[in-house]
mmCIF file of C-alpha atoms in Angstrom:
data_model
loop_
_atom_site.group_PDB
_atom_site.id
_atom_site.type_symbol
_atom_site.label_atom_id
_atom_site.label_comp_id
_atom_site.label_asym_id
_atom_site.label_seq_id
_atom_site.Cartn_x
_atom_site.Cartn_y
_atom_site.Cartn_z
ATOM 1 C CA UNK W 494 92.552 119.154 111.571
ATOM 2 C CA UNK W 495 92.742 120.291 107.945
ATOM 3 C CA UNK W 496 96.047 119.365 106.322
ATOM 4 C CA UNK W 497 97.175 121.180 103.186
ATOM 5 C CA UNK W 498 100.390 121.385 101.198
ATOM 6 C CA UNK W 499 101.655 124.567 99.585
ATOM 7 C CA UNK W 500 104.881 125.793 97.964
ATOM 8 C CA UNK W 501 107.496 127.183 100.323
ATOM 9 C CA UNK W 502 108.302 130.883 100.612
ATOM 10 C CA UNK W 503 111.310 132.588 102.156
ATOM 11 C CA UNK W 504 109.602 133.318 105.495
ATOM 12 C CA UNK W 505 108.873 129.594 105.983
ATOM 13 C CA UNK W 506 112.555 128.861 106.505
ATOM 14 C CA UNK W 507 112.392 130.315 110.046
ATOM 15 C CA UNK W 508 110.506 127.132 110.939
ATOM 16 C CA UNK W 509 111.744 124.721 108.266
ATOM 17 C CA UNK W 510 115.494 125.201 108.737
ATOM 18 C CA UNK W 511 115.652 124.271 112.445
ATOM 19 C CA UNK W 512 113.188 121.410 111.888
ATOM 20 C CA UNK W 513 115.291 120.105 108.983
ATOM 21 C CA UNK W 514 118.533 120.225 110.963
ATOM 22 C CA UNK W 515 116.974 118.639 114.060
ATOM 23 C CA UNK W 516 115.138 115.896 112.135
ATOM 24 C CA UNK W 517 117.935 114.546 109.923
ATOM 25 C CA UNK W 518 121.573 113.732 110.703
ATOM 26 C CA UNK W 519 124.171 115.649 108.660
ATOM 27 C CA UNK W 520 124.910 112.673 106.409
ATOM 28 C CA UNK W 521 121.207 112.401 105.463
ATOM 29 C CA UNK W 522 120.595 115.998 104.461
ATOM 30 C CA UNK W 523 121.877 118.509 101.963
ATOM 31 C CA UNK W 524 123.505 121.771 102.959
ATOM 32 C CA UNK W 525 120.854 124.192 104.263
ATOM 33 C CA UNK W 526 121.991 126.917 101.850
ATOM 34 C CA UNK W 527 121.607 124.485 98.923
ATOM 35 C CA UNK W 528 118.185 123.403 100.168
ATOM 36 C CA UNK W 529 117.019 127.010 100.560
ATOM 37 C CA UNK W 530 118.271 128.130 97.145
ATOM 38 C CA UNK W 531 116.865 125.062 95.418
ATOM 39 C CA UNK W 532 113.487 125.395 97.163
ATOM 40 C CA UNK W 533 113.056 129.101 96.486
ATOM 41 C CA UNK W 534 114.155 128.850 92.847
ATOM 42 C CA UNK W 535 110.837 127.192 91.826
ATOM 43 C CA UNK W 536 112.214 126.679 88.288
ATOM 44 C CA UNK W 537 113.781 123.248 88.862
ATOM 45 C CA UNK W 538 111.574 120.807 86.941
ATOM 46 C CA UNK W 539 112.471 117.991 89.340
ATOM 47 C CA UNK W 540 112.579 119.466 92.869
ATOM 48 C CA UNK W 541 109.958 120.974 95.149
ATOM 49 C CA UNK W 542 109.637 121.795 98.818
ATOM 50 C CA UNK W 543 106.089 121.864 100.125
ATOM 51 C CA UNK W 544 105.032 123.249 103.485
ATOM 52 C CA UNK W 545 102.629 121.027 105.433
ATOM 53 C CA UNK W 546 99.993 123.147 107.134
ATOM 54 C CA UNK W 547 97.524 122.127 109.821
ATOM 55 C CA UNK W 548 94.588 124.555 109.770
ATOM 56 C CA UNK W 549 96.820 127.164 108.120
ATOM 57 C CA UNK W 550 99.701 126.798 110.602
ATOM 58 C CA UNK W 551 103.054 125.372 109.477
ATOM 59 C CA UNK W 552 103.334 121.849 110.840
ATOM 60 C CA UNK W 553 106.172 120.448 108.742
ATOM 61 C CA UNK W 554 107.535 120.074 105.250
ATOM 62 C CA UNK W 555 108.252 117.584 102.500
ATOM 63 C CA UNK W 556 110.958 117.733 99.840
ATOM 64 C CA UNK W 557 110.211 115.831 96.663
ATOM 65 C CA UNK W 558 111.747 115.054 93.308
ATOM 66 C CA UNK W 559 109.756 114.234 90.181
ATOM 67 C CA UNK W 560 112.009 111.619 88.617
ATOM 68 C CA UNK W 561 111.360 109.540 85.523
ATOM 69 C CA UNK W 562 108.921 106.775 86.562
ATOM 70 C CA UNK W 563 108.570 107.761 90.262
ATOM 71 C CA UNK W 564 108.082 110.624 92.679
ATOM 72 C CA UNK W 565 110.824 110.517 95.287
ATOM 73 C CA UNK W 566 110.310 111.879 98.797
ATOM 74 C CA UNK W 567 113.707 113.073 99.958
ATOM 75 C CA UNK W 568 112.641 114.422 103.363
ATOM 76 C CA UNK W 569 109.423 114.517 105.349
ATOM 77 C CA UNK W 570 109.328 116.107 108.788
ATOM 78 C CA UNK W 571 106.587 117.169 111.176
ATOM 79 C CA UNK W 572 107.078 119.550 114.110
ATOM 80 C CA UNK W 573 107.912 117.451 117.218
ATOM 81 C CA UNK W 574 104.885 118.703 119.188
ATOM 82 C CA UNK W 575 102.581 117.619 116.349
ATOM 83 C CA UNK W 576 104.039 114.147 115.702
ATOM 84 C CA UNK W 577 101.671 111.275 116.269
ATOM 85 C CA UNK W 578 98.598 113.349 115.410
ATOM 86 C CA UNK W 579 98.117 112.025 111.862
ATOM 87 C CA UNK W 580 99.612 115.040 110.093
ATOM 88 C CA UNK W 581 102.361 113.041 108.371
ATOM 89 C CA UNK W 582 99.906 110.327 107.304
ATOM 90 C CA UNK W 583 97.465 112.894 105.925
ATOM 91 C CA UNK W 584 100.250 114.719 104.059
ATOM 92 C CA UNK W 585 101.351 111.423 102.507
ATOM 93 C CA UNK W 586 97.758 110.646 101.523
ATOM 94 C CA UNK W 587 97.575 113.997 99.708
ATOM 95 C CA UNK W 588 100.900 113.314 97.980
ATOM 96 C CA UNK W 589 99.823 109.812 96.937
ATOM 97 C CA UNK W 590 96.519 111.101 95.598
ATOM 98 C CA UNK W 591 98.237 113.731 93.451
ATOM 99 C CA UNK W 592 101.111 111.522 92.286
ATOM 100 C CA UNK W 593 99.186 108.820 90.410
ATOM 101 C CA UNK W 594 102.484 106.932 90.083
ATOM 102 C CA UNK W 595 104.879 105.150 92.457
ATOM 103 C CA UNK W 596 106.322 107.085 95.367
ATOM 104 C CA UNK W 597 109.799 106.117 96.489
ATOM 105 C CA UNK W 598 111.589 107.027 99.722
ATOM 106 C CA UNK W 599 114.635 106.080 101.769
ATOM 107 C CA UNK W 600 114.605 104.950 105.396
ATOM 108 C CA UNK W 601 117.364 104.097 107.826
ATOM 109 C CA UNK W 602 118.246 100.445 108.154
ATOM 110 C CA UNK W 603 117.279 99.463 111.714
ATOM 111 C CA UNK W 604 120.334 97.216 112.048
ATOM 112 C CA UNK W 605 122.617 100.213 111.411
ATOM 113 C CA UNK W 606 120.575 103.069 112.883
ATOM 114 C CA UNK W 607 121.741 104.886 116.032
ATOM 115 C CA UNK W 608 118.204 104.408 117.377
ATOM 116 C CA UNK W 609 116.983 101.025 116.162
ATOM 117 C CA UNK W 610 113.530 101.455 117.710
ATOM 118 C CA UNK W 611 112.952 104.777 115.990
ATOM 119 C CA UNK W 612 114.044 103.360 112.623
ATOM 120 C CA UNK W 613 111.678 100.388 113.080
ATOM 121 C CA UNK W 614 108.773 102.689 114.025
ATOM 122 C CA UNK W 615 109.433 104.821 110.955
ATOM 123 C CA UNK W 616 109.324 101.746 108.697
ATOM 124 C CA UNK W 617 106.107 100.558 110.363
ATOM 125 C CA UNK W 618 104.576 104.021 109.856
ATOM 126 C CA UNK W 619 105.237 103.833 106.122
ATOM 127 C CA UNK W 620 104.027 100.213 105.958
ATOM 128 C CA UNK W 621 100.702 101.238 107.532
ATOM 129 C CA UNK W 622 100.371 103.741 104.686
ATOM 130 C CA UNK W 623 100.899 101.099 102.005
ATOM 131 C CA UNK W 624 104.658 101.312 101.480
ATOM 132 C CA UNK W 625 106.801 98.195 101.213
ATOM 133 C CA UNK W 626 110.538 97.689 101.562
ATOM 134 C CA UNK W 627 112.175 96.996 98.213
ATOM 135 C CA UNK W 628 114.374 94.047 99.088
ATOM 136 C CA UNK W 629 115.693 93.401 95.584
ATOM 137 C CA UNK W 630 118.385 96.075 95.814
ATOM 138 C CA UNK W 631 121.147 96.792 98.333
ATOM 139 C CA UNK W 632 120.890 100.560 98.427
ATOM 140 C CA UNK W 633 123.573 102.987 99.525
ATOM 141 C CA UNK W 634 122.630 106.666 99.735
ATOM 142 C CA UNK W 635 125.407 108.631 98.051
ATOM 143 C CA UNK W 636 127.007 111.402 100.112
ATOM 144 C CA UNK W 637 125.468 114.864 99.907
ATOM 145 C CA UNK W 638 128.957 116.416 100.038
ATOM 146 C CA UNK W 639 132.553 115.252 99.677
ATOM 147 C CA UNK W 640 133.134 115.384 103.429
ATOM 148 C CA UNK W 641 130.095 113.208 104.232
ATOM 149 C CA UNK W 642 129.890 109.403 104.153
ATOM 150 C CA UNK W 643 127.672 107.140 102.089
ATOM 151 C CA UNK W 644 124.762 105.764 104.130
ATOM 152 C CA UNK W 645 123.323 102.253 103.768
ATOM 153 C CA UNK W 646 119.541 102.702 103.591
ATOM 154 C CA UNK W 647 116.403 100.825 102.627
ATOM 155 C CA UNK W 648 114.174 101.912 99.773
ATOM 156 C CA UNK W 649 110.405 101.790 100.173
ATOM 157 C CA UNK W 650 107.658 102.330 97.617
ATOM 158 C CA UNK W 651 103.884 102.437 97.692
ATOM 159 C CA UNK W 652 103.615 100.632 94.323
ATOM 160 C CA UNK W 653 105.685 98.051 92.478
ATOM 161 C CA UNK W 654 108.527 99.547 90.441
ATOM 162 C CA UNK W 655 109.254 97.626 87.259
ATOM 163 C CA UNK W 656 112.910 98.608 86.821
ATOM 164 C CA UNK W 657 114.325 99.564 90.199
ATOM 165 C CA UNK W 658 117.909 99.624 88.894
ATOM 166 C CA UNK W 659 117.034 102.371 86.393
ATOM 167 C CA UNK W 660 115.151 104.294 89.072
ATOM 168 C CA UNK W 661 118.153 104.070 91.438
ATOM 169 C CA UNK W 662 120.377 105.300 88.618
ATOM 170 C CA UNK W 663 118.080 108.321 88.099
ATOM 171 C CA UNK W 664 118.002 108.914 91.855
ATOM 172 C CA UNK W 665 121.800 108.971 92.102
ATOM 173 C CA UNK W 666 122.209 111.125 88.988
ATOM 174 C CA UNK W 667 119.445 113.689 89.519
ATOM 175 C CA UNK W 668 119.189 113.949 93.323
ATOM 176 C CA UNK W 669 122.765 113.245 94.369
ATOM 177 C CA UNK W 670 124.628 114.461 91.255
ATOM 178 C CA UNK W 671 126.555 111.177 91.012
#
């Protein structure tokens, strides 16, 4: 297994789009057209979509935002047949190595998740990789579109964040246009 990350190209969306839609509920993802346009633009100084490859074969993707003070992982998904093989952990290790600053992400609250066990396993996965729940803020993910609801979530980071309120403000302004 050799995991690499590379910028997305248009052909990648044959695999990424169905994986994106299947991996995240509508209220936790942006419109596919918006995602595609944003990812292929490559001029946004904040946003990137990286393809996760396993020995040169697309195995998943990660969407990230370079925000002031942190790198924010918006979405990380691995092909269902390849989950549990270490691909996601290796991709996160590569991201952490390149970032050299805190990485922030959102996870479903187990007490509110449709599948509590899955939400708990996801949190444990990130904890094994050095992430910790930030329990000093009650976080609500803003809606991606007017017809979608807000979603209570937990924030996790791999390093302490000095001013989480400012980071959340940047997150809402830059990522969610709030």
